[in-house]
Short mmCIF file of C-alpha atoms and ligand atoms in Angstrom, two decimals:
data_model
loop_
_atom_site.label_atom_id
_atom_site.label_comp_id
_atom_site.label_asym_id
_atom_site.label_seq_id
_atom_site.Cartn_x
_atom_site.Cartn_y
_atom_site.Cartn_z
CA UNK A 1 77.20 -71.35 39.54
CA UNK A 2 80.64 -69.86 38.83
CA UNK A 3 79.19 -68.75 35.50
CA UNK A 4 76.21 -67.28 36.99
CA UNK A 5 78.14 -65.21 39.51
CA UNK A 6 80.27 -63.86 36.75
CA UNK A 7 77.48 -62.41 35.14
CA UNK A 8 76.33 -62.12 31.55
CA UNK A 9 79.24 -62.47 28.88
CA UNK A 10 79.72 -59.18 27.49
CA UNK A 11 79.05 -56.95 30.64
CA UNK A 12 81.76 -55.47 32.72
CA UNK A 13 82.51 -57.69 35.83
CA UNK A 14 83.11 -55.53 38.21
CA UNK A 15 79.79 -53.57 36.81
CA UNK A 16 77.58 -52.70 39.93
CA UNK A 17 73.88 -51.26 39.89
CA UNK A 18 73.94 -47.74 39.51
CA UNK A 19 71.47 -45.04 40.56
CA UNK A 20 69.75 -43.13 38.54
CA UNK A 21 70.91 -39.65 37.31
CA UNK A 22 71.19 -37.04 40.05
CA UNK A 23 70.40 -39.67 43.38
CA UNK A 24 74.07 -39.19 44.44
CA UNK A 25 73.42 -35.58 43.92
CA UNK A 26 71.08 -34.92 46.62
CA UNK A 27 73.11 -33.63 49.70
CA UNK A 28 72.52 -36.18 53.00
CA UNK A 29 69.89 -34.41 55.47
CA UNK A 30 72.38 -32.79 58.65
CA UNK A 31 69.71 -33.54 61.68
CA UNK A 32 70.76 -31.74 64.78
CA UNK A 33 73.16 -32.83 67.11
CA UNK A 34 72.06 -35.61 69.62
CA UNK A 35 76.01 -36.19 71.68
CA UNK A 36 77.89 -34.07 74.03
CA UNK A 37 80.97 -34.59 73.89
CA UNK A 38 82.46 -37.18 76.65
CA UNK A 39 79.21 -39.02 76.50
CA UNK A 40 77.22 -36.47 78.95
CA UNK A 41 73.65 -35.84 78.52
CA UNK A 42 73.57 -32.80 76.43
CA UNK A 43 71.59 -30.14 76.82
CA UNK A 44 69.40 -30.98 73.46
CA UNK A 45 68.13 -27.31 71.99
CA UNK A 46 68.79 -28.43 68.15
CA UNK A 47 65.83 -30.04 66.93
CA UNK A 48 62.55 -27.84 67.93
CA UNK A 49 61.53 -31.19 69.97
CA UNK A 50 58.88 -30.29 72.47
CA UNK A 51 60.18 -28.52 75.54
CA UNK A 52 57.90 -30.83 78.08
CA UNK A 53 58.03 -33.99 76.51
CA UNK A 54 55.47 -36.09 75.40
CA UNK A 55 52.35 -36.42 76.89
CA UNK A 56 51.89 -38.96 79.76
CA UNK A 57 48.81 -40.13 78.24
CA UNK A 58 50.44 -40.79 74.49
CA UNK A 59 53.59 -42.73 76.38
CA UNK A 60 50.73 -44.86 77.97
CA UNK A 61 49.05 -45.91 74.79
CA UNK A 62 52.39 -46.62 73.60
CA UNK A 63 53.36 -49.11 76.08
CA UNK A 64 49.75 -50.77 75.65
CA UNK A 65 50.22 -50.94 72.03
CA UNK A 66 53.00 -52.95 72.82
CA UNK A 67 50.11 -55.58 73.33
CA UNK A 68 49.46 -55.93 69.98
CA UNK A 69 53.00 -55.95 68.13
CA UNK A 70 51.73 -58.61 66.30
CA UNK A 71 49.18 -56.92 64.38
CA UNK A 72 49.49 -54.97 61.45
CA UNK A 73 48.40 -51.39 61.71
CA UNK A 74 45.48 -49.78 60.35
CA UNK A 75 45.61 -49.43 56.61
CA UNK A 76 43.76 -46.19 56.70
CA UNK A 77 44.48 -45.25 60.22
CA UNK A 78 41.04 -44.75 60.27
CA UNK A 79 40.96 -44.03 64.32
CA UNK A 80 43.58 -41.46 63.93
CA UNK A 81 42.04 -39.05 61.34
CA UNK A 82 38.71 -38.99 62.90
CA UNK A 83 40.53 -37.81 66.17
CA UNK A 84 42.32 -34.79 64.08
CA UNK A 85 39.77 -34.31 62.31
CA UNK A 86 37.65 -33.50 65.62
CA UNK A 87 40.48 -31.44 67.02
CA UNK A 88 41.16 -29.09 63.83
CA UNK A 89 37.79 -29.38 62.67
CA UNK A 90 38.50 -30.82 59.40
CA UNK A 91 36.96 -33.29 57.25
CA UNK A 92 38.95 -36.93 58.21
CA UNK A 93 38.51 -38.16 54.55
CA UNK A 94 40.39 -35.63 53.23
CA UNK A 95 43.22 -36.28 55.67
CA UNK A 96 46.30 -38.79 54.76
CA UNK A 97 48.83 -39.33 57.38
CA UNK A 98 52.26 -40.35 56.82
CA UNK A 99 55.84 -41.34 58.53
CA UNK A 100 56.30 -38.05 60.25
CA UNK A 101 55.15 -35.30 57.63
CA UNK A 102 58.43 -35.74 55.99
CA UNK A 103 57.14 -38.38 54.05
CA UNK A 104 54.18 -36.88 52.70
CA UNK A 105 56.03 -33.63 51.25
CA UNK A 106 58.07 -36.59 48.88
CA UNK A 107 55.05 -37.89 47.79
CA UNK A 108 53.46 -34.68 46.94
CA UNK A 109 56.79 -34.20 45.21
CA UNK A 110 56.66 -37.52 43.68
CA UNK A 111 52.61 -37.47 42.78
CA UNK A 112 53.04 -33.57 41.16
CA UNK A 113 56.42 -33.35 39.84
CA UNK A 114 59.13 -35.32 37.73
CA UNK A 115 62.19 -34.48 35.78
CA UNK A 116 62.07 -31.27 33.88
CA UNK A 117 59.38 -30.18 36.23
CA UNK A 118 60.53 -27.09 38.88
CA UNK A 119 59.64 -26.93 42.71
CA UNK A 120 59.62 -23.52 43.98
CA UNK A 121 60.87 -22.96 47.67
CA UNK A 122 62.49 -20.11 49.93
CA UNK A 123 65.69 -19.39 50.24
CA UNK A 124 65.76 -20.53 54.13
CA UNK A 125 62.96 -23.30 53.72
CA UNK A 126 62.95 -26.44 54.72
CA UNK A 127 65.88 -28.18 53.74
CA UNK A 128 64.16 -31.11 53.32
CA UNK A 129 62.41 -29.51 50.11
CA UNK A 130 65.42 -29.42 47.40
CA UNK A 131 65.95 -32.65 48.53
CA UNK A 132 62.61 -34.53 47.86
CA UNK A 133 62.49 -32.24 44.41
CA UNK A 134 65.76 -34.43 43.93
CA UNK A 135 64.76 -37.32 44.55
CA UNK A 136 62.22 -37.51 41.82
CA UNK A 137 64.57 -35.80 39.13
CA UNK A 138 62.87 -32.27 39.29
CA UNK A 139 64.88 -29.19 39.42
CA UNK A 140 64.76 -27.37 42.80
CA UNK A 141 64.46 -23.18 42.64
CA UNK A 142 65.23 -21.02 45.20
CA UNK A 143 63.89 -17.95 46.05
CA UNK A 144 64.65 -14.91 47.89
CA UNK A 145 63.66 -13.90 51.12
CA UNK A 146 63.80 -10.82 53.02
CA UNK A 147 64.67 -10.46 56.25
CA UNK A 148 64.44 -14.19 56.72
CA UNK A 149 60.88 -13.58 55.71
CA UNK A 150 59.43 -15.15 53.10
CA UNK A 151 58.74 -12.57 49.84
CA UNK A 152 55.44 -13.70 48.17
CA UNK A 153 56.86 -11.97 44.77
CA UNK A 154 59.96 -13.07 44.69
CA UNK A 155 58.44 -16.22 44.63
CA UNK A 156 55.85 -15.47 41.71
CA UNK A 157 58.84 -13.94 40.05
CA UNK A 158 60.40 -17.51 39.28
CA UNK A 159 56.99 -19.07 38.43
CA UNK A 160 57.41 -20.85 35.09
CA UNK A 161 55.39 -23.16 32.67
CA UNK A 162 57.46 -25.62 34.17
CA UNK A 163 56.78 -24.92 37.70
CA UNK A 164 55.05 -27.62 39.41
CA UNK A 165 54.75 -27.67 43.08
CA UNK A 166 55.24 -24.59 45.73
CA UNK A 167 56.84 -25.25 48.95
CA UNK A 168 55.94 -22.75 52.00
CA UNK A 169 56.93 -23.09 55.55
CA UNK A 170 54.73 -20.93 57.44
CA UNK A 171 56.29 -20.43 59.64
CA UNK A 172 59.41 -20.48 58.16
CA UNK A 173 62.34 -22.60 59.39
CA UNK A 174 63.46 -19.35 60.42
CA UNK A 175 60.24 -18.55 63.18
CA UNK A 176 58.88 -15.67 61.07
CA UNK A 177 55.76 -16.13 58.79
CA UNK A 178 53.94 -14.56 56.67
CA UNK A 179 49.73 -13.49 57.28
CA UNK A 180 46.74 -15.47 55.58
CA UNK A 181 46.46 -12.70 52.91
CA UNK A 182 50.27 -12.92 51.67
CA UNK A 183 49.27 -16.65 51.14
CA UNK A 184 46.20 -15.38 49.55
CA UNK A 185 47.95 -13.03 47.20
CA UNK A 186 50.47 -16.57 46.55
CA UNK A 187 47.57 -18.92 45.68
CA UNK A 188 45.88 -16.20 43.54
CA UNK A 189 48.48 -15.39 41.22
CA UNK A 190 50.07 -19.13 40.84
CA UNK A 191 48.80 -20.99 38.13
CA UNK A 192 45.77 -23.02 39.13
CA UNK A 193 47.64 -26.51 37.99
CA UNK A 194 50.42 -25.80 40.29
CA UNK A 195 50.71 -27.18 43.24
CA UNK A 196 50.55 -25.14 46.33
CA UNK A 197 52.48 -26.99 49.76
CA UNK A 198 51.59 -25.20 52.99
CA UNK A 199 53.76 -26.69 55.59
CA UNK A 200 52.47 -25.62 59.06
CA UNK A 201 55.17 -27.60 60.84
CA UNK A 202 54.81 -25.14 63.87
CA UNK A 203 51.09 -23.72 63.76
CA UNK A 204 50.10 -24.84 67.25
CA UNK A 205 52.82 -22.14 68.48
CA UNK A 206 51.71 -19.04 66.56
CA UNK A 207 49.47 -16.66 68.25
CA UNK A 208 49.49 -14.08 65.70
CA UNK A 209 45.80 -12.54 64.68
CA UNK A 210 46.53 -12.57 60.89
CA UNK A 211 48.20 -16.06 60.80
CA UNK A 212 46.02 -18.89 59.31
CA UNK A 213 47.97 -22.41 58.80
CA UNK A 214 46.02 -23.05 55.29
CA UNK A 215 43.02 -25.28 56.64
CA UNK A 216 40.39 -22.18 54.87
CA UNK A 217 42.83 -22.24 51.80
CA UNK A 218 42.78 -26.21 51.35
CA UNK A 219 38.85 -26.01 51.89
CA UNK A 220 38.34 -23.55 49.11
CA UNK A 221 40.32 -24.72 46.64
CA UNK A 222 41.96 -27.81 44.60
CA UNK A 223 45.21 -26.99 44.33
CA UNK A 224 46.43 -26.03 47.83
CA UNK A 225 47.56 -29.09 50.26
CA UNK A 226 48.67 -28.49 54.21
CA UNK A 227 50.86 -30.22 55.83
CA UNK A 228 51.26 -30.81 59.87
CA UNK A 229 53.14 -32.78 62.28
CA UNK A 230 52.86 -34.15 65.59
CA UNK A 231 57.23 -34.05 65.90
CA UNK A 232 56.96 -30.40 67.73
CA UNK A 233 53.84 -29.31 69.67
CA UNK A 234 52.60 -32.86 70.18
CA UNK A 235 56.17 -34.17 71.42
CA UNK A 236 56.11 -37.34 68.57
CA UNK A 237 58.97 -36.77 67.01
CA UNK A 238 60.27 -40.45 68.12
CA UNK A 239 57.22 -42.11 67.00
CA UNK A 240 57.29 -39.94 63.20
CA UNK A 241 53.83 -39.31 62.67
CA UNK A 242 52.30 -36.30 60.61
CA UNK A 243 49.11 -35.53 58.35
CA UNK A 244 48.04 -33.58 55.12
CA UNK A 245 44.69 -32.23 54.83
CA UNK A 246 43.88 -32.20 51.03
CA UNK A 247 41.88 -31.82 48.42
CA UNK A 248 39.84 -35.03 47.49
CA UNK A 249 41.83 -35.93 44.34
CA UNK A 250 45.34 -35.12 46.24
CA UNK A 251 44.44 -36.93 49.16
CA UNK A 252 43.63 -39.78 46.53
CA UNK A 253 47.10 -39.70 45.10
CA UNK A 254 48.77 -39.79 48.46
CA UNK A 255 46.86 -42.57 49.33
CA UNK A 256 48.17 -44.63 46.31
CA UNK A 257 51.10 -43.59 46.34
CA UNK A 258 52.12 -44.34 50.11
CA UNK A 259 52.75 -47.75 51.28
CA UNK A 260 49.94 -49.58 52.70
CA UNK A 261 50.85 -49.60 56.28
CA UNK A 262 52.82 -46.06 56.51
CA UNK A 263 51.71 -45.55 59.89
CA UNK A 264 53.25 -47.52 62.20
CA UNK A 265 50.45 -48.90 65.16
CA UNK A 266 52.38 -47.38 68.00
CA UNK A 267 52.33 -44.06 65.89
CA UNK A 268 48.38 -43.97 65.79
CA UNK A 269 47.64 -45.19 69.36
CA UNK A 270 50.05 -42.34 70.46
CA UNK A 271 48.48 -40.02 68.48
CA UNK A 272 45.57 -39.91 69.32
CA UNK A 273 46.06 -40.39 72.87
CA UNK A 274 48.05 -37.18 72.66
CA UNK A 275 45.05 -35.35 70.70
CA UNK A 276 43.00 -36.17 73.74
CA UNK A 277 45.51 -35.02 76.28
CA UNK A 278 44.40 -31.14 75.77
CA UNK A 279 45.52 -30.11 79.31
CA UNK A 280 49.37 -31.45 78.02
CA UNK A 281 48.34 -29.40 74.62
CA UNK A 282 47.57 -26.36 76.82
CA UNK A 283 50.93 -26.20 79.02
CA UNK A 284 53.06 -26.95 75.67
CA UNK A 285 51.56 -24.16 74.35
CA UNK A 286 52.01 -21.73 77.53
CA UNK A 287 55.43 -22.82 77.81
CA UNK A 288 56.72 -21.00 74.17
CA UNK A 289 54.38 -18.18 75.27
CA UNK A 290 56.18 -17.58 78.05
CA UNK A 291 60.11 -18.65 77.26
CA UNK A 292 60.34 -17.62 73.70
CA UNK A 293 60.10 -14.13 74.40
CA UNK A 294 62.53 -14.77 77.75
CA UNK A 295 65.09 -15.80 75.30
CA UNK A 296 64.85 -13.64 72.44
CA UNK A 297 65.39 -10.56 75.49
CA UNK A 298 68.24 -12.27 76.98
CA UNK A 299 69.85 -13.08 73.58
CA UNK A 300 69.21 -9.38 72.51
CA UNK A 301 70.43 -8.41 75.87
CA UNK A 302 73.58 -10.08 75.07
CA UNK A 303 74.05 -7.79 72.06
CA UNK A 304 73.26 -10.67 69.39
CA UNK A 305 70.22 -10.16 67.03
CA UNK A 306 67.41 -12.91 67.10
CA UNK A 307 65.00 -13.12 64.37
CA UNK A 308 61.59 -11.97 65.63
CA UNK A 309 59.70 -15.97 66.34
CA UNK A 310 55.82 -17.36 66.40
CA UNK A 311 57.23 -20.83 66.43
CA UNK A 312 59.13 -22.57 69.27
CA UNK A 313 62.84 -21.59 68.60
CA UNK A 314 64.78 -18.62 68.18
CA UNK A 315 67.22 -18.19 65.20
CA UNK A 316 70.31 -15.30 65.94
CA UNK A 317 72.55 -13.64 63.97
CA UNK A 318 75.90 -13.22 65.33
CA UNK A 319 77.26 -9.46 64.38
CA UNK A 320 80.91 -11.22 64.06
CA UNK A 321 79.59 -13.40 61.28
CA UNK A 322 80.02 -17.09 60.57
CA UNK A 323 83.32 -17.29 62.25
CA UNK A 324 81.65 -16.03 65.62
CA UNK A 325 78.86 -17.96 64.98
CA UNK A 326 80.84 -21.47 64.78
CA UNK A 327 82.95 -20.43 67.65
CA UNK A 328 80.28 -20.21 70.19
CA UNK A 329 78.76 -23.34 68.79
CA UNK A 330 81.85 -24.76 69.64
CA UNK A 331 81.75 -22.99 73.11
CA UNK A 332 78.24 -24.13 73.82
CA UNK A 333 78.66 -27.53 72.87
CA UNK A 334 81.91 -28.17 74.93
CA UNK A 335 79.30 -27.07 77.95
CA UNK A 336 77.17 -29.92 77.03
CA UNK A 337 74.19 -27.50 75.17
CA UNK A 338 73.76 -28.41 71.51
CA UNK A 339 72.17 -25.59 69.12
CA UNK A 340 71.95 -25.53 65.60
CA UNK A 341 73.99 -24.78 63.23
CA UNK A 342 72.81 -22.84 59.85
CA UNK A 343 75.09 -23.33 57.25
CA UNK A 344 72.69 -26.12 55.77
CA UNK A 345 69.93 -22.93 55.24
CA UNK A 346 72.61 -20.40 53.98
CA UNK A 347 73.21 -18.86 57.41
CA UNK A 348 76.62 -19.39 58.67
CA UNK A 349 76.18 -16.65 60.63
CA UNK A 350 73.54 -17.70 62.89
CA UNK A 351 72.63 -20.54 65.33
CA UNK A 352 68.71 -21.29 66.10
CA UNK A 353 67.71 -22.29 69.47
CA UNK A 354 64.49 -24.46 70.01
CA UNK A 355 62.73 -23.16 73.47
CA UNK A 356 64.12 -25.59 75.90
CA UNK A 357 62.67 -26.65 79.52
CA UNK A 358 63.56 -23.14 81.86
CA UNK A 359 66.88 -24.58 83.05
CA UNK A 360 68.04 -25.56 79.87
CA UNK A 361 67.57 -22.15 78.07
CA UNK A 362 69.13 -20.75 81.43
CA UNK A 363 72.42 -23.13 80.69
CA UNK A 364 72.45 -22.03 77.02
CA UNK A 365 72.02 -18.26 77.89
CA UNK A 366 74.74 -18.84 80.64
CA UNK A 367 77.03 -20.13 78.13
CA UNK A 368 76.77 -17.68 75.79
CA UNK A 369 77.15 -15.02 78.49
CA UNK A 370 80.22 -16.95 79.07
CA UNK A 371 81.41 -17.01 75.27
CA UNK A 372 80.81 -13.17 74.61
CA UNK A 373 82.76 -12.62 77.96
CA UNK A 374 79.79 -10.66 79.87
C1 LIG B 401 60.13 -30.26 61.90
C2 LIG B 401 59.56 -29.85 60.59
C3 LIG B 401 58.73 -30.69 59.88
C4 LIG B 401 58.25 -31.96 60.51
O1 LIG B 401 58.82 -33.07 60.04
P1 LIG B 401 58.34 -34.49 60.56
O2 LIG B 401 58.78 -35.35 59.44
O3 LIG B 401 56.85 -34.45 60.68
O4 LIG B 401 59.01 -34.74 61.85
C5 LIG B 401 58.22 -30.27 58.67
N1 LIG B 401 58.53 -29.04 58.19
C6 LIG B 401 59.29 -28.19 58.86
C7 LIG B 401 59.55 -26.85 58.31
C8 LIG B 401 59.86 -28.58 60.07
O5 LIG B 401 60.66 -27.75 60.73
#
């Protein structure tokens, strides 16, 4: 035994496993801030979590799931795409949900792209996607964007015979987006084998005419996959549930490449529970209608300069940079109301705001009244 734990002759005994090249160079995901300080219940507007909640009816089919803890889940959580499927009116075998939607931009990542391969994303994307590029060895490019707005040729520009996969967040993680025929221009001019990633994280907000979230894109061709989640409209973001609506062949390699049971059983009774509750839907919806544009006036009031939003948060610039920036973080979050901070997305000198319940935007708007001395 004392041989055994020494290890093999020859090999370095204090040798430990190591990972492989570039792991420890993928920078740890920042998620908001969750504490006040002193142990108060904050005032939580750093996430984009649903203003209301969850639905009632979703928290009750998670409490009777509880019944049957036991029991694995549904392989294919078979249930749970026929129920999107009827509410987006797409095809439920060409859907593949996952742990949050999180998880299914790695495995794109991981089914499209390896190392020497390049992943295309914005300069104030998703943070998420450098990191799952990363995490399969490929080499992560940034592109430019243009008034936090994402520029379709900027993006061609860096298209290479090693490009492999194309991350959009439309909307953006900065609330603007761009209209169905920028992404139409996109798909046209990218290579057919690469891999086009439509993340529509915060479609159920945007009311915008020209907006399409990439459902008549996936449908009409083989290279485009969208991705959605239940974390911000639906109020999930506990349970982690979100979906891809593919191709037939992608949706075949996500499905081999996820683990069996992905899907937690809570995660698919509350989903479609919440599906069904379309009068919760409805006042989720009405809610940003009504307080997004509240806030971007009051914040513009206040002499700061929001980015123009579809989604359900407001990201400002602060016009005395990062330093002024930090320092009313720093004001707002001794008064108990956590926002978010930007450096992460390469701008210090802003702080985005999800739409909170009415008294909680009226708190942060109060504080930073209080901050800018008005
Ligand atoms: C919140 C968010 C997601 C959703 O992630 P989940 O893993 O489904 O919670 C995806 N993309 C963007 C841009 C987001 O902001």
């Amino acid at each position: 035994m004392a041989n055994a734990l020494r290890g093999e002759p020859g090999r370095q005994p204090d040798s430990a496993p190591r990972p492989r090249p570039g792991v420890l160079n993928i920078p740890p995901y920042v998620a908001g801030r969750s504490a006040a300080p002193g142990g108060a219940k904050p005032i939580k507007l750093s996430s984009n979590e649903c203003a209301l909640g969850a639905s009632q009816k979703a928290m009750a089919a998670l409490r009777d799931a509880a019944a049957d803890l036991h029991r694995y889940p549904d392989s294919a959580a078979t249930a749970l795409r026929v129920a999107i499927g009827a509410f987006h009116g797409v095809e439920a075998d060409r859907l593949v949900c996952g742990d949050g939607s999180d998880e299914l931009l790695h495995l794109l990542v991981q089914g499209y792209a390896g190392p020497g391969d390049e992943v295309l994303y914005s300069e104030h994307g998703f943070v998420v996607y450098p990191m799952v590029a990363q995490a399969v060895g490929a080499t992560p490019v940034r592109c430019a964007e243009v008034n936090c707005r994402i520029d379709v040729d900027a993006m061609l520009a860096k298209v290479n015979p090693r490009t492999r996969v194309v991350f959009v967040a439309n909307p953006n993680s900065t609330g603007t987006y761009i209209p169905q025929a920028d992404v139409e221009r996109l798909r046209s001019k990218l290579p057919a084998d690469v891999l086009l990633v439509l993340d529509a994280a915060y479609a159920e907000f945007v009311e915008a005419h020209d907006y399409e979230p990439g459902i008549a894109m996936v449908r009409a061709t083989n290279n485009t996959v969208m991705t959605r989640t239940f974390s911000k409209a639906f109020g999930l973001a506990g349970v982690r549930l979100g979906w891809a609506y593919c191709p037939p062949a992608i949706a075949e390699v996500l499905n081999r490449l996820r683990a069996p049971f992905n899907v937690t059983l809570p995660a698919q009774r509350a989903g479609v529970a919440a599906l069904e509750d379309r009068e919760f839907f409805a006042a989720v919806r009405a809610h940003n209608g009504k307080w997004r544009p509240w806030l971007e006036k009051e914040l513009v009031a206040l002499g700061l300069d929001p980015v123009p939003s579809v989604a359900n948060f407001v990201l400002t610039r602060f016009p005395g940079g990062a330093a002024q920036a930090n320092a009313a973080n720093a004001h707002l979050t001794k008064r108990g109301v956590l926002v978010r901070e930007m450096t992460a997305y390469g701008l210090g000198d802003c702080l985005r705001i999800t739409v909170g319940r009415e008294d909680e935007l009226k708190a942060l708007v109060a504080g930073l009244k209080d901050f800018l001395g008005k």
